[in-house]
């Protein structure tokens, strides 16, 4: 099942990335996860994008392992339970992970406590990522539900 | 509520004269800054994107970024030497303030996607200042409120957002769709206003020290670029300013060169002759290559030509009249609900000329290829194959009527300049094949068809009575585009028919310094002004015909027609001297450069 989850993580990240990009093109959101992740490592835009995409896919695999642990604990997997986990994942990301944890660890992301400093700051995402567009959360939920469903389905097929 | 800045400059009908604007840019987009400190035009993130400031096209709904003294003033301005960084000096009864405006160039590090910087320094006394940022997204159709993100005012609309950072510029006041402030600039004080823009990504909010450093780096970058330009003749300042203006129109991500930075600045105040020029016209290829190579801009010349052949791949071997800056061929025209510059409506985006047939474009592109091949000692093999196919197409097309160089919207005609350029296209193809730069399998056909075109032009396209080539077969008018026959080497410059045609153009279309394009109708109501490029073409034609003194005298006067910072629009009103049409206009500046170089070469 673990290989199914990992393959699902890879495929799910591809789908998630594509959906988020499509939402961006539609004007729903300015959320750019690879850019956010990459700028934690590099100020250079091109390098940040490359590093960001790499980290994004690594995280996609790491989260798939997390899903696998839950599937193993529950002793069940499949698209439906994967989709539910994806929904929880998206809401957690919007309320805590990207909204609170990322600004706390990202060296270039602004928070309410920042004053003028010596480093450029990225606009903070805000609660439910609304600063990046009011429909960001809709896109995030849809993309993560798709991710979870793919991970769950492939994990089930490999079981 | 932030009140709009009260200006010390007259704004007839609430609009500044077009010549009161200066352009700043970063190779991706261009902003127009008025002499009263108001930025009335800016599209984000790119030159052909929707505007966030379009006050120049609708004083009520367009949006703008104002910055000026809140007391009466006089202003004067200049570009910092050899840069596209603008300095406006406001002189008041209580003191003098200098405002430096720039779109910054990336200098490494995490920089905003686009950044507009306005630095305010007091030179003497103290001056009360007022500023206001009123963005209106999507060509004025969307007014979005400012909200605080990380303590910074941010306005966002879908994929786009902008933040306003202010240092030593007073308490920021929010007023729904605008933010602004007041402050007093006193001696030794330096204030900074920055607009950071994002597109499909979170905003980058730069610290003050980095912005200051980036502004200095931008000035240095422009100076380094200007230092590489090679013209050192009599009109050096005008040529260098034209080169810098052209560089603003080079869309760095693709190498395309926009015809102008704006849409719908009218050719006739109050009339419908309002077009979107934020596209690249292959027709300008030869002028562009000639000017760029003369100035030592080899990199830009190669990039433009590569872009041109890349963009035209989808329509090959046909050349569309214009392409988008990213190379796409969809240029559909539509009308916006903006009221237009001084009521000149409609305001259009996109350009309906994209669907026209214009035969002259083939001659221009093959002439450009010839220039580049001579310079570089060859052409890319694939480019050579495609250029030969373009020449084959000319053999099949030249008998058709077309819309001509002026893109008339009346019925297609047999424009003589278009036929001449078809002959030039085939002449250049034969020469390129002779040098081994393009395949030579069709040379005999190219020569045969070129001879047939010349026979048509000399028989049906020349009026013995007027002593001039005609505007179109069967028409007895002249047309300023016939000057291009000299420039494009349709025949020897001093050929009797070309000598008499140049004189006829001056006689029939000249008004002092000015040259009108034509006198016949073009399918549109109203009248336009004098086309500035035509005046410079006349200078170049005179120079190439050995009439250098006459050319130099005219050139001296034409250089004096630029606005206070050395820029030209598309046209000029012969009576009032007001600029008309889109601004700054690449073709006017290209023609100036080529005229100056021709005088130097033929002195």
XYZ file of C-alpha atoms in Angstrom:
762
model
C 0.000 0.000 0.000
C 2.892 2.363 0.736
C 4.013 2.368 -2.912
C 0.492 3.100 -4.022
C 0.360 6.024 -1.611
C 3.710 7.364 -2.861
C 2.714 7.096 -6.519
C -0.589 8.697 -5.553
C 1.340 11.468 -3.774
C 3.313 12.192 -6.921
C 0.314 12.101 -9.221
C -1.846 13.970 -6.719
C 0.723 16.758 -6.453
C 0.738 17.108 -10.231
C -3.052 17.430 -10.233
C -3.044 19.795 -7.232
C -0.430 22.021 -8.839
C -2.328 22.118 -12.118
C -5.579 22.989 -10.374
C -3.992 25.775 -8.349
C -2.356 27.164 -11.481
C -5.662 27.047 -13.319
C -7.324 28.891 -10.440
C -4.607 31.512 -10.695
C -5.201 31.904 -14.433
C -8.920 32.264 -13.737
C -8.198 35.120 -11.369
C -9.399 33.245 -8.288
C -6.145 33.453 -6.364
C -2.580 34.767 -6.280
C -1.499 31.754 -4.211
C 1.732 30.284 -5.588
C 2.886 27.468 -3.305
C 6.229 26.758 -5.051
C 7.048 30.489 -4.953
C 6.187 30.687 -1.241
C 8.277 27.622 -0.418
C 11.201 28.583 -2.646
C 11.539 32.116 -1.343
C 12.105 30.642 2.108
C 15.400 29.370 0.697
C 16.430 31.857 -1.958
C 15.848 35.506 -2.864
C 16.558 34.780 -6.497
C 13.238 34.370 -8.280
C 14.346 31.730 -10.757
C 16.183 29.694 -8.153
C 13.279 30.109 -5.741
C 10.882 28.659 -8.303
C 13.137 25.671 -8.979
C 13.721 24.974 -5.297
C 10.057 25.648 -4.586
C 8.804 23.110 -7.098
C 11.238 20.525 -5.745
C 10.124 21.145 -2.153
C 6.495 21.140 -3.254
C 6.815 17.646 -4.728
C 8.836 16.395 -1.760
C 6.102 17.653 0.555
C 3.554 15.990 -1.712
C 5.290 12.663 -1.053
C 5.729 13.353 2.671
C 2.041 14.131 3.082
C 1.196 10.991 1.106
C 3.179 9.014 3.698
C 1.159 10.731 6.416
C -2.049 9.725 4.647
C -0.712 6.161 4.374
C -0.111 6.051 8.128
C -3.737 7.075 8.679
C -4.993 4.524 6.136
C -2.932 1.814 7.884
C -4.220 2.837 11.294
C -7.822 2.794 10.116
C -7.147 -0.324 8.068
C -9.038 1.147 5.167
C -8.265 3.328 2.174
C -9.939 4.556 -0.979
C -10.898 7.694 -2.887
C -13.651 8.677 -0.439
C -11.586 8.563 2.741
C -8.674 10.129 0.867
C -10.934 12.999 -0.186
C -12.022 13.528 3.425
C -8.373 13.654 4.526
C -7.706 16.107 1.672
C -10.489 18.351 2.934
C -9.073 18.297 6.488
C -5.607 18.922 5.056
C -6.809 21.996 3.111
C -8.659 23.516 6.057
C -5.654 22.904 8.326
C -3.389 24.553 5.758
C -5.673 27.566 5.443
C -6.201 28.116 9.123
C -2.875 27.093 10.649
C -0.179 25.652 8.382
C 0.143 28.404 5.787
C -1.564 31.107 7.815
C 0.421 30.755 11.072
C 3.258 28.235 10.794
C 4.648 29.330 7.411
C 4.937 33.042 8.345
C 6.599 32.003 11.604
C 9.308 29.958 9.883
C 9.560 31.772 6.538
C 12.389 34.319 6.794
C 10.802 36.625 4.240
C 7.129 36.480 5.047
C 5.463 39.400 6.784
C 3.461 39.063 9.988
C 1.516 41.582 12.014
C 4.586 42.044 14.209
C 6.966 43.106 11.453
C 8.214 46.638 11.146
C 10.501 48.059 8.503
C 13.480 45.764 8.332
C 16.354 44.981 6.068
C 14.770 42.136 4.128
C 11.971 42.203 1.601
C 8.812 40.730 2.971
C 6.192 38.646 1.285
C 2.595 39.583 1.749
C 1.194 37.344 4.532
C -1.598 34.963 3.474
C -4.165 35.875 6.149
C -6.902 33.660 7.652
C -8.115 31.099 5.129
C -5.521 32.611 2.773
C -7.983 35.346 1.864
C -5.231 37.929 1.278
C -4.315 36.043 -1.892
C -7.869 36.212 -3.212
C -11.260 35.493 -1.687
C -11.681 32.276 -3.643
C -8.234 30.955 -2.731
C -9.749 28.612 -0.159
C -12.235 27.218 -2.684
C -9.356 26.371 -5.012
C -7.267 24.992 -2.126
C -10.060 22.717 -0.946
C -10.850 21.441 -4.441
C -7.168 20.785 -5.184
C -6.519 19.026 -1.851
C -9.668 16.927 -2.098
C -8.479 15.792 -5.536
C -5.005 15.086 -4.104
C -6.431 13.078 -1.216
C -8.769 11.104 -3.462
C -5.894 10.136 -5.773
C -3.631 9.119 -2.885
C -6.466 7.136 -1.274
C -7.486 5.397 -4.492
C -3.962 4.372 -5.493
C -3.163 3.247 -1.936
C -6.297 1.063 -1.997
C -5.425 -0.430 -5.381
C -1.906 -1.286 -4.158
C -3.202 -2.863 -0.952
C -11.242 61.113 2.327
C -8.171 61.988 0.298
C -8.912 64.908 -1.992
C -7.343 64.867 -5.426
C -4.202 66.926 -5.692
C -4.881 70.486 -6.791
C -2.392 71.125 -9.513
C -0.598 74.286 -10.393
C -0.781 73.350 -14.073
C -3.658 73.974 -16.395
C -5.628 70.892 -17.388
C -7.933 71.947 -20.185
C -11.024 69.754 -20.014
C -9.253 68.054 -17.063
C -6.691 66.544 -19.426
C -3.060 67.495 -19.846
C -1.798 68.109 -23.368
C -0.124 64.910 -24.597
C 3.216 66.697 -24.902
C 3.130 67.306 -21.133
C 3.836 63.621 -20.485
C 7.098 61.768 -20.031
C 7.544 57.997 -20.079
C 9.265 55.741 -17.584
C 9.492 51.964 -17.817
C 11.324 48.775 -17.055
C 11.316 46.792 -20.299
C 7.990 45.207 -19.442
C 5.627 48.103 -18.966
C 5.573 51.891 -19.300
C 4.039 54.624 -17.134
C 3.231 58.135 -18.331
C 4.035 60.893 -15.854
C 2.423 64.295 -16.340
C 4.248 67.569 -15.771
C 1.954 68.044 -12.769
C 3.264 64.877 -11.145
C 0.286 62.714 -11.995
C 0.885 59.226 -13.347
C -2.086 58.869 -15.664
C -1.211 55.688 -17.554
C 0.165 52.368 -16.379
C -0.702 48.836 -17.395
C 0.261 45.915 -15.173
C 2.020 43.619 -15.269
C 2.885 44.201 -18.939
C 2.576 46.970 -21.475
C -0.341 45.236 -23.198
C -2.108 44.200 -19.979
C -5.138 46.041 -18.626
C -4.483 49.423 -17.053
C -4.513 50.301 -13.369
C -4.012 54.000 -14.129
C -5.851 55.317 -17.167
C -6.699 58.865 -16.117
C -5.370 59.979 -19.494
C -8.301 58.153 -21.122
C -10.948 58.963 -18.537
C -10.335 61.656 -15.943
C -13.175 60.393 -13.752
C -12.855 56.627 -13.847
C -9.401 55.841 -15.202
C -7.355 56.036 -12.004
C -4.058 57.798 -11.326
C -1.175 58.287 -8.890
C -0.793 61.968 -8.031
C 2.117 63.584 -6.217
C 2.637 67.353 -6.158
C 2.822 70.390 -3.888
C -0.527 71.335 -2.376
C 0.200 74.993 -3.102
C 0.589 76.709 -6.491
C 3.782 75.782 -8.303
C 5.677 75.813 -11.540
C 7.285 72.604 -12.685
C 10.176 71.727 -14.910
C 11.610 68.352 -15.671
C 14.280 66.332 -17.358
C 15.469 62.782 -17.603
C 18.524 62.150 -15.461
C 21.269 62.200 -18.107
C 21.343 59.056 -20.263
C 18.568 57.313 -18.348
C 14.845 56.676 -18.422
C 14.572 58.003 -14.881
C 12.539 61.212 -14.717
C 13.200 64.173 -12.457
C 10.436 66.751 -11.981
C 11.263 69.931 -10.072
C 8.378 71.771 -8.442
C 9.104 75.405 -7.652
C 6.824 77.135 -5.160
C 6.895 80.376 -3.218
C 8.015 78.503 -0.103
C 10.617 76.159 -1.540
C 11.684 73.732 -4.230
C 11.083 69.992 -4.381
C 12.549 67.369 -6.699
C 10.602 64.209 -7.506
C 12.470 61.306 -9.097
C 10.257 58.765 -10.840
C 11.345 55.346 -12.078
C 10.157 51.848 -12.774
C 13.037 50.001 -11.188
C 15.072 47.289 -12.884
C 15.762 44.111 -10.860
C 19.151 44.204 -9.154
C 19.238 40.710 -7.644
C 17.507 39.612 -4.496
C 13.793 39.261 -4.005
C 12.294 42.183 -5.889
C 8.654 43.065 -6.505
C 7.162 41.712 -9.722
C 6.882 45.332 -10.864
C 7.963 48.371 -8.865
C 7.182 52.047 -9.332
C 9.327 54.352 -7.207
C 8.744 58.037 -6.498
C 11.446 59.742 -4.434
C 10.820 63.235 -3.055
C 13.682 65.494 -1.994
C 13.577 69.087 -0.835
C 16.123 71.282 -2.601
C 15.270 74.518 -0.781
C 12.844 75.856 1.814
C 9.872 73.706 2.722
C 6.971 72.606 0.598
C 3.652 71.032 1.626
C 3.067 67.939 -0.501
C 0.032 65.795 -1.183
C -0.216 62.382 -2.811
C -2.920 59.951 -3.731
C -2.992 56.504 -5.311
C -6.281 55.678 -7.023
C -5.935 52.396 -8.895
C -8.779 51.302 -11.135
C -8.252 47.767 -12.340
C -9.239 46.362 -15.727
C -9.198 49.640 -17.669
C -11.087 51.589 -15.037
C -13.932 49.102 -14.720
C -13.019 47.808 -11.258
C -12.606 49.995 -8.209
C -11.212 47.845 -5.413
C -10.888 48.949 -1.767
C -7.527 49.156 -0.054
C -7.150 46.832 2.921
C -4.199 46.329 5.259
C -2.067 43.248 4.602
C 0.820 43.059 7.060
C 0.180 46.724 7.908
C 0.516 47.808 4.281
C -2.326 49.140 2.090
C -3.125 46.579 -0.573
C -5.665 46.686 -3.390
C -6.309 43.442 -5.239
C -8.357 42.237 -8.146
C -8.181 38.584 -9.108
C -4.694 37.771 -10.339
C -3.371 41.289 -9.708
C -2.566 43.216 -6.586
C -0.631 46.285 -5.634
C 0.715 47.613 -2.364
C 1.646 51.180 -1.508
C 4.612 51.710 0.782
C 5.284 55.205 2.084
C 8.262 56.388 4.070
C 8.369 59.922 5.502
C 5.305 60.699 3.429
C 2.784 61.423 6.188
C 0.058 59.345 7.787
C -1.552 57.080 5.212
C -5.231 57.922 4.837
C -7.619 55.296 3.478
C -10.575 56.274 1.357
C -12.039 53.092 -0.055
C -10.581 52.840 -3.510
C -7.694 55.183 -2.838
C -4.974 55.911 -0.315
C -3.023 59.085 0.114
C -1.322 61.425 2.494
C 0.133 64.832 3.146
C 3.545 65.788 4.404
C 5.868 68.735 4.437
C 9.093 68.325 2.576
C 11.771 70.417 4.229
C 15.444 70.833 3.604
C 17.414 67.623 3.803
C 14.337 65.441 3.985
C 13.843 62.568 1.584
C 10.498 60.829 1.278
C 9.773 57.678 -0.660
C 6.588 56.330 -2.195
C 6.675 52.869 -3.716
C 4.017 50.923 -5.538
C 4.802 47.203 -5.551
C 2.711 45.133 -7.940
C 2.161 41.377 -8.088
C 0.637 39.125 -10.713
C -0.399 35.578 -9.815
C 1.780 35.620 -6.711
C 1.914 37.166 -3.257
C 3.146 40.747 -3.076
C 6.762 41.460 -2.254
C 7.099 44.338 0.208
C 10.617 45.720 -0.043
C 12.476 47.557 2.721
C 13.381 51.194 2.145
C 17.131 50.671 1.906
C 16.678 48.119 -0.870
C 14.393 50.407 -2.830
C 16.889 53.275 -2.595
C 19.667 50.954 -3.668
C 17.589 49.552 -6.537
C 16.827 53.069 -7.754
C 20.541 53.859 -7.869
C 21.177 50.557 -9.621
C 18.474 51.378 -12.162
C 20.116 54.717 -12.937
C 23.465 52.962 -13.348
C 21.957 50.287 -15.601
C 20.400 52.848 -17.934
C 23.677 54.770 -18.118
C 25.603 51.607 -18.901
C 23.159 50.823 -21.722
C 23.321 54.387 -23.085
C 27.127 54.304 -23.013
C 27.038 51.419 -25.471
C 25.262 53.433 -28.180
C 27.500 54.349 -31.054
C 26.030 57.423 -32.782
C 28.115 60.502 -32.045
C 26.925 62.972 -34.646
C 25.335 66.388 -34.666
C 22.034 65.320 -33.073
C 23.521 63.070 -30.427
C 21.167 64.119 -27.624
C 18.041 63.644 -29.752
C 19.266 60.307 -31.100
C 20.198 59.023 -27.655
C 16.845 60.074 -26.221
C 15.137 58.324 -29.120
C 17.195 55.205 -28.453
C 16.186 55.300 -24.793
C 12.539 55.825 -25.753
C 12.727 52.834 -28.099
C 14.313 50.745 -25.371
C 11.241 51.489 -23.246
C 9.135 49.966 -26.009
C 11.224 46.800 -26.245
C 9.266 44.106 -24.428
C 12.173 42.367 -22.728
C 10.528 38.962 -22.150
C 10.158 38.388 -25.909
C 12.258 40.973 -27.766
C 9.174 42.408 -29.500
C 9.013 46.158 -29.948
C 5.697 47.864 -29.280
C 4.626 50.575 -31.701
C 3.752 52.842 -28.772
C 3.067 52.681 -25.051
C -0.599 53.619 -25.174
C -3.964 52.909 -26.701
C -6.492 55.350 -28.098
C -4.737 58.670 -27.697
C -6.587 60.362 -30.548
C -5.272 61.344 -33.960
C -8.164 63.789 -34.075
C -9.356 65.281 -30.766
C -12.957 64.265 -30.184
C -12.957 61.873 -33.142
C -12.958 58.103 -33.593
C -9.349 57.702 -34.851
C -8.233 56.046 -31.649
C -6.181 52.883 -31.970
C -4.349 50.463 -29.735
C -0.631 50.528 -30.563
C 0.586 48.171 -27.865
C 1.443 45.569 -30.477
C 4.416 44.892 -32.678
C 4.161 45.576 -36.422
C 6.387 43.452 -38.670
C 6.152 46.343 -41.125
C 8.468 48.356 -38.873
C 11.067 45.585 -39.057
C 13.410 47.220 -41.561
C 13.259 50.636 -39.866
C 13.862 48.929 -36.558
C 16.794 46.792 -37.682
C 18.372 49.734 -39.478
C 18.122 51.949 -36.394
C 19.188 49.302 -33.897
C 22.217 48.223 -35.918
C 23.234 51.850 -36.493
C 23.163 52.434 -32.743
C 25.133 49.329 -31.866
C 22.125 47.549 -30.379
C 23.082 44.185 -31.909
C 21.463 42.170 -29.154
C 18.125 43.955 -29.472
C 18.251 43.667 -33.282
C 18.814 39.910 -33.226
C 16.182 39.431 -30.515
C 13.606 41.418 -32.469
C 14.226 39.524 -35.695
C 14.114 36.167 -33.923
C 10.888 37.191 -32.222
C 9.434 38.256 -35.563
C 10.112 34.922 -37.233
C 8.982 33.057 -34.141
C 5.734 35.050 -33.880
C 4.916 34.580 -37.552
C 5.369 30.802 -37.439
C 1.678 30.154 -36.876
C 0.633 32.273 -39.853
C 3.627 31.353 -42.081
C 4.223 32.127 -44.886
C 1.635 34.874 -44.541
C 2.610 37.716 -42.279
C -0.080 39.171 -40.100
C -0.078 42.957 -39.936
C 0.580 42.957 -36.203
C 1.234 40.520 -33.398
C 0.891 40.674 -29.657
C 4.065 41.307 -27.678
C 4.127 37.701 -26.512
C 3.942 36.566 -30.148
C 0.308 35.558 -30.216
C -1.704 36.387 -33.319
C -5.093 37.051 -31.661
C -5.498 40.824 -31.691
C -9.282 41.164 -31.775
C -10.484 44.715 -31.338
C -13.104 45.756 -28.785
C -14.301 48.997 -27.306
C -14.062 50.005 -23.647
C -16.494 52.141 -21.717
C -13.867 54.804 -20.913
C -14.831 58.287 -22.083
C -11.567 58.810 -23.960
C -8.901 61.502 -23.983
C -10.845 64.803 -24.011
C -13.951 62.913 -25.060
C -12.291 61.073 -27.953
C -14.187 57.839 -28.137
C -14.327 54.977 -28.641
C -11.391 53.767 -26.579
C -10.236 50.569 -28.213
C -8.120 47.632 -27.125
C -6.938 45.138 -29.686
C -6.522 46.243 -33.267
C -8.815 45.474 -36.177
C -6.004 46.092 -38.629
C -4.713 42.664 -37.624
C -7.072 41.066 -40.133
C -6.105 43.304 -43.057
C -3.958 42.403 -46.050
C -0.962 44.727 -46.265
C 1.500 43.759 -48.940
C 4.269 46.191 -47.995
C 5.042 44.146 -44.898
C 6.782 41.457 -46.969
C 9.242 43.948 -48.386
C 10.006 45.314 -44.959
C 10.663 41.890 -43.471
C 12.928 40.757 -46.318
C 14.752 44.095 -46.190
C 15.255 43.551 -42.459
C 16.561 40.050 -43.109
C 18.971 41.452 -45.654
C 20.272 44.030 -43.154
C 20.748 41.406 -40.477
C 22.387 38.927 -42.854
C 24.864 41.551 -44.025
C 25.628 42.486 -40.446
C 25.900 38.978 -39.048
C 27.385 37.342 -42.132
C 24.501 34.925 -42.553
C 21.105 33.783 -41.418
C 19.866 30.842 -39.461
C 19.216 28.006 -41.936
C 15.599 27.548 -40.896
C 15.017 31.306 -41.089
C 16.501 31.278 -44.595
C 14.138 28.526 -45.725
C 11.136 30.367 -44.356
C 12.160 33.678 -45.908
C 12.380 31.975 -49.317
C 8.830 30.704 -48.792
C 7.750 34.266 -47.961
C 9.243 35.421 -51.276
C 7.330 32.646 -53.072
C 4.149 33.934 -51.439
C 4.835 37.494 -52.642
C 4.882 36.162 -56.213
C 1.349 34.859 -55.675
C -0.025 37.848 -53.736
C 1.274 41.035 -55.312
C -1.566 41.370 -57.843
C -4.126 41.687 -55.015
C -5.347 45.054 -53.713
C -4.515 45.749 -50.067
C -5.113 48.166 -47.181
C -1.712 49.781 -47.617
C 0.778 51.011 -45.047
C -1.768 53.381 -43.503
C -4.203 50.557 -42.807
C -7.139 52.361 -44.414
C -10.506 50.998 -43.464
C -12.068 51.821 -46.847
C -12.082 49.319 -49.742
C -8.694 47.718 -50.541
C -6.822 49.426 -53.391
C -3.750 48.837 -55.510
C -1.477 51.023 -53.383
C 1.690 51.768 -55.310
C 3.951 51.800 -52.257
C 2.739 48.286 -51.440
C 3.645 47.125 -54.959
C 7.040 48.812 -54.685
C 7.708 46.959 -51.450
C 6.750 43.671 -53.106
C 9.422 44.393 -55.705
C 11.860 45.213 -52.894
C 10.960 41.908 -51.213
C 11.838 39.941 -54.332
C 15.003 42.001 -54.977
C 16.227 41.225 -51.490
C 15.316 37.568 -51.832
C 17.373 37.346 -55.025
C 20.308 39.059 -53.319
C 20.069 36.827 -50.239
C 19.978 33.757 -52.455
C 22.979 35.060 -54.381
C 24.904 35.273 -51.116
C 23.860 31.758 -50.226
C 21.814 32.892 -47.220
C 18.485 31.509 -48.443
C 17.620 28.658 -50.865
C 17.911 29.737 -54.508
C 15.494 27.311 -56.176
C 12.968 30.066 -57.081
C 15.332 32.847 -58.084
C 14.206 32.863 -61.721
C 10.572 33.249 -60.672
C 11.429 35.988 -58.172
C 13.281 37.923 -60.883
C 10.440 37.464 -63.368
C 7.791 38.622 -60.905
C 9.898 41.558 -59.696
C 10.139 42.739 -63.281
C 6.369 42.379 -63.697
C 5.763 44.430 -60.546
C 8.092 47.182 -61.751
C 6.325 47.236 -65.090
C 2.981 47.681 -63.305
C 4.348 50.425 -61.029
C 6.050 52.348 -63.808
C 3.008 52.084 -66.098
C -0.014 52.375 -63.810
C 1.648 53.885 -60.764
C 3.284 56.973 -62.203
C 1.570 60.206 -63.196
C 3.439 62.114 -65.895
C 1.159 65.037 -65.265
C 2.098 65.302 -61.583
C 5.637 64.099 -62.104
C 5.143 61.663 -59.266
C 4.329 58.112 -58.385
C 0.696 57.761 -57.442
C -0.905 56.867 -54.147
C -2.776 54.037 -55.862
C -3.297 52.796 -59.379
C -5.987 54.947 -60.958
C -5.720 57.646 -58.290
C -4.004 60.884 -59.088
C -2.966 61.771 -55.533
C 0.446 61.424 -53.940
C 1.101 59.707 -50.639
C 3.892 60.301 -48.119
C 4.588 56.576 -48.007
C 6.157 56.969 -51.465
C 9.143 58.518 -49.670
C 9.877 54.996 -48.507
C 10.736 54.024 -52.078
C 13.947 56.017 -51.596
C 14.619 54.612 -48.141
C 13.939 51.012 -49.176
C 16.045 51.360 -52.341
C 13.246 50.560 -54.775
C 15.454 52.338 -57.303
C 18.574 54.501 -57.197
C 17.845 57.368 -54.769
C 18.645 59.910 -57.466
C 16.497 58.229 -60.138
C 14.552 61.046 -61.879
C 11.146 59.648 -60.961
C 12.119 59.365 -57.281
C 13.596 62.870 -57.253
C 10.393 64.319 -58.686
C 8.221 62.214 -56.378
C 9.970 63.557 -53.279
C 9.399 67.086 -54.565
C 5.762 66.309 -55.300
C 5.220 64.971 -51.776
C 6.674 68.167 -50.329
C 4.575 70.284 -52.638
C 1.287 68.483 -52.113
C 1.468 67.186 -48.562
C 3.968 69.477 -46.859
C 2.910 72.236 -44.484
C 6.140 73.871 -43.447
C 7.981 71.263 -41.452
C 5.066 68.920 -41.481
C 4.076 66.243 -43.936
C 0.571 64.821 -44.067
C 0.176 61.186 -44.979
C -2.360 61.752 -47.765
C -5.243 64.017 -48.642
C -7.712 61.418 -49.946
C -10.176 59.701 -47.666
C -9.436 56.584 -45.679
C -12.911 55.380 -44.789
C -13.111 57.252 -41.485
C -14.752 60.550 -40.570
C -12.618 63.462 -39.403
C -9.073 64.433 -40.154
C -5.742 63.608 -38.584
C -2.610 65.672 -38.016
C 0.793 65.586 -39.627
C 2.553 62.264 -39.264
C 5.911 62.961 -37.638
C 7.642 59.918 -39.123
C 6.861 61.284 -42.610
C 8.829 64.452 -41.855
C 11.830 62.377 -40.796
C 11.423 60.127 -43.866
C 11.586 63.264 -45.979
C 14.837 64.215 -44.242
C 16.274 60.774 -44.895
C 15.138 60.795 -48.523
C 16.721 64.200 -49.095
C 19.961 63.022 -47.487
C 20.057 59.905 -49.652
C 19.375 61.977 -52.742
C 22.422 64.121 -52.043
C 20.479 67.088 -50.708
C 22.253 67.005 -47.348
C 22.114 70.700 -46.499
C 18.393 70.813 -47.019
C 18.021 67.640 -44.972
C 20.113 69.015 -42.100
C 18.148 72.261 -41.984
C 14.889 70.365 -41.793
C 16.313 67.999 -39.205
C 17.322 70.914 -36.955
C 13.773 72.168 -36.975
C 12.200 68.745 -36.466
C 14.394 68.034 -33.453
C 12.948 71.202 -31.968
C 9.433 69.751 -32.173
C 10.053 67.193 -29.433
C 8.502 67.868 -26.063
C 10.586 69.203 -23.169
C 12.042 65.752 -22.437
C 12.766 64.823 -26.062
C 9.794 62.575 -26.828
C 7.454 62.467 -29.815
C 3.913 61.273 -30.328
C 2.670 59.809 -33.584
C 1.375 63.062 -35.045
C 1.403 66.782 -34.528
C -1.268 69.395 -35.180
C 0.295 71.708 -37.783
C -1.680 74.678 -36.480
C -1.261 74.389 -32.716
C 1.824 72.196 -32.453
C -0.069 69.876 -30.083
C 0.858 66.220 -30.081
C -1.748 63.798 -31.401
C -1.947 60.020 -31.358
C -0.251 57.417 -29.254
C 2.763 58.288 -27.148
C 5.673 57.842 -27.118
C 5.602 56.582 -30.675
C 8.316 54.147 -31.723
C 8.086 54.899 -35.440
C 8.682 58.637 -34.896
C 11.808 57.870 -32.892
C 12.996 55.197 -35.327
C 12.589 57.642 -38.194
C 14.518 60.313 -36.284
C 17.419 57.948 -35.668
C 17.533 56.741 -39.271
C 17.348 60.304 -40.603
C 20.233 61.442 -38.389
C 22.330 58.440 -39.394
C 21.553 58.960 -43.109
C 22.669 62.588 -42.952
C 25.915 61.513 -41.278
C 26.494 58.787 -43.874
C 25.802 61.009 -46.862
C 27.469 64.198 -45.613
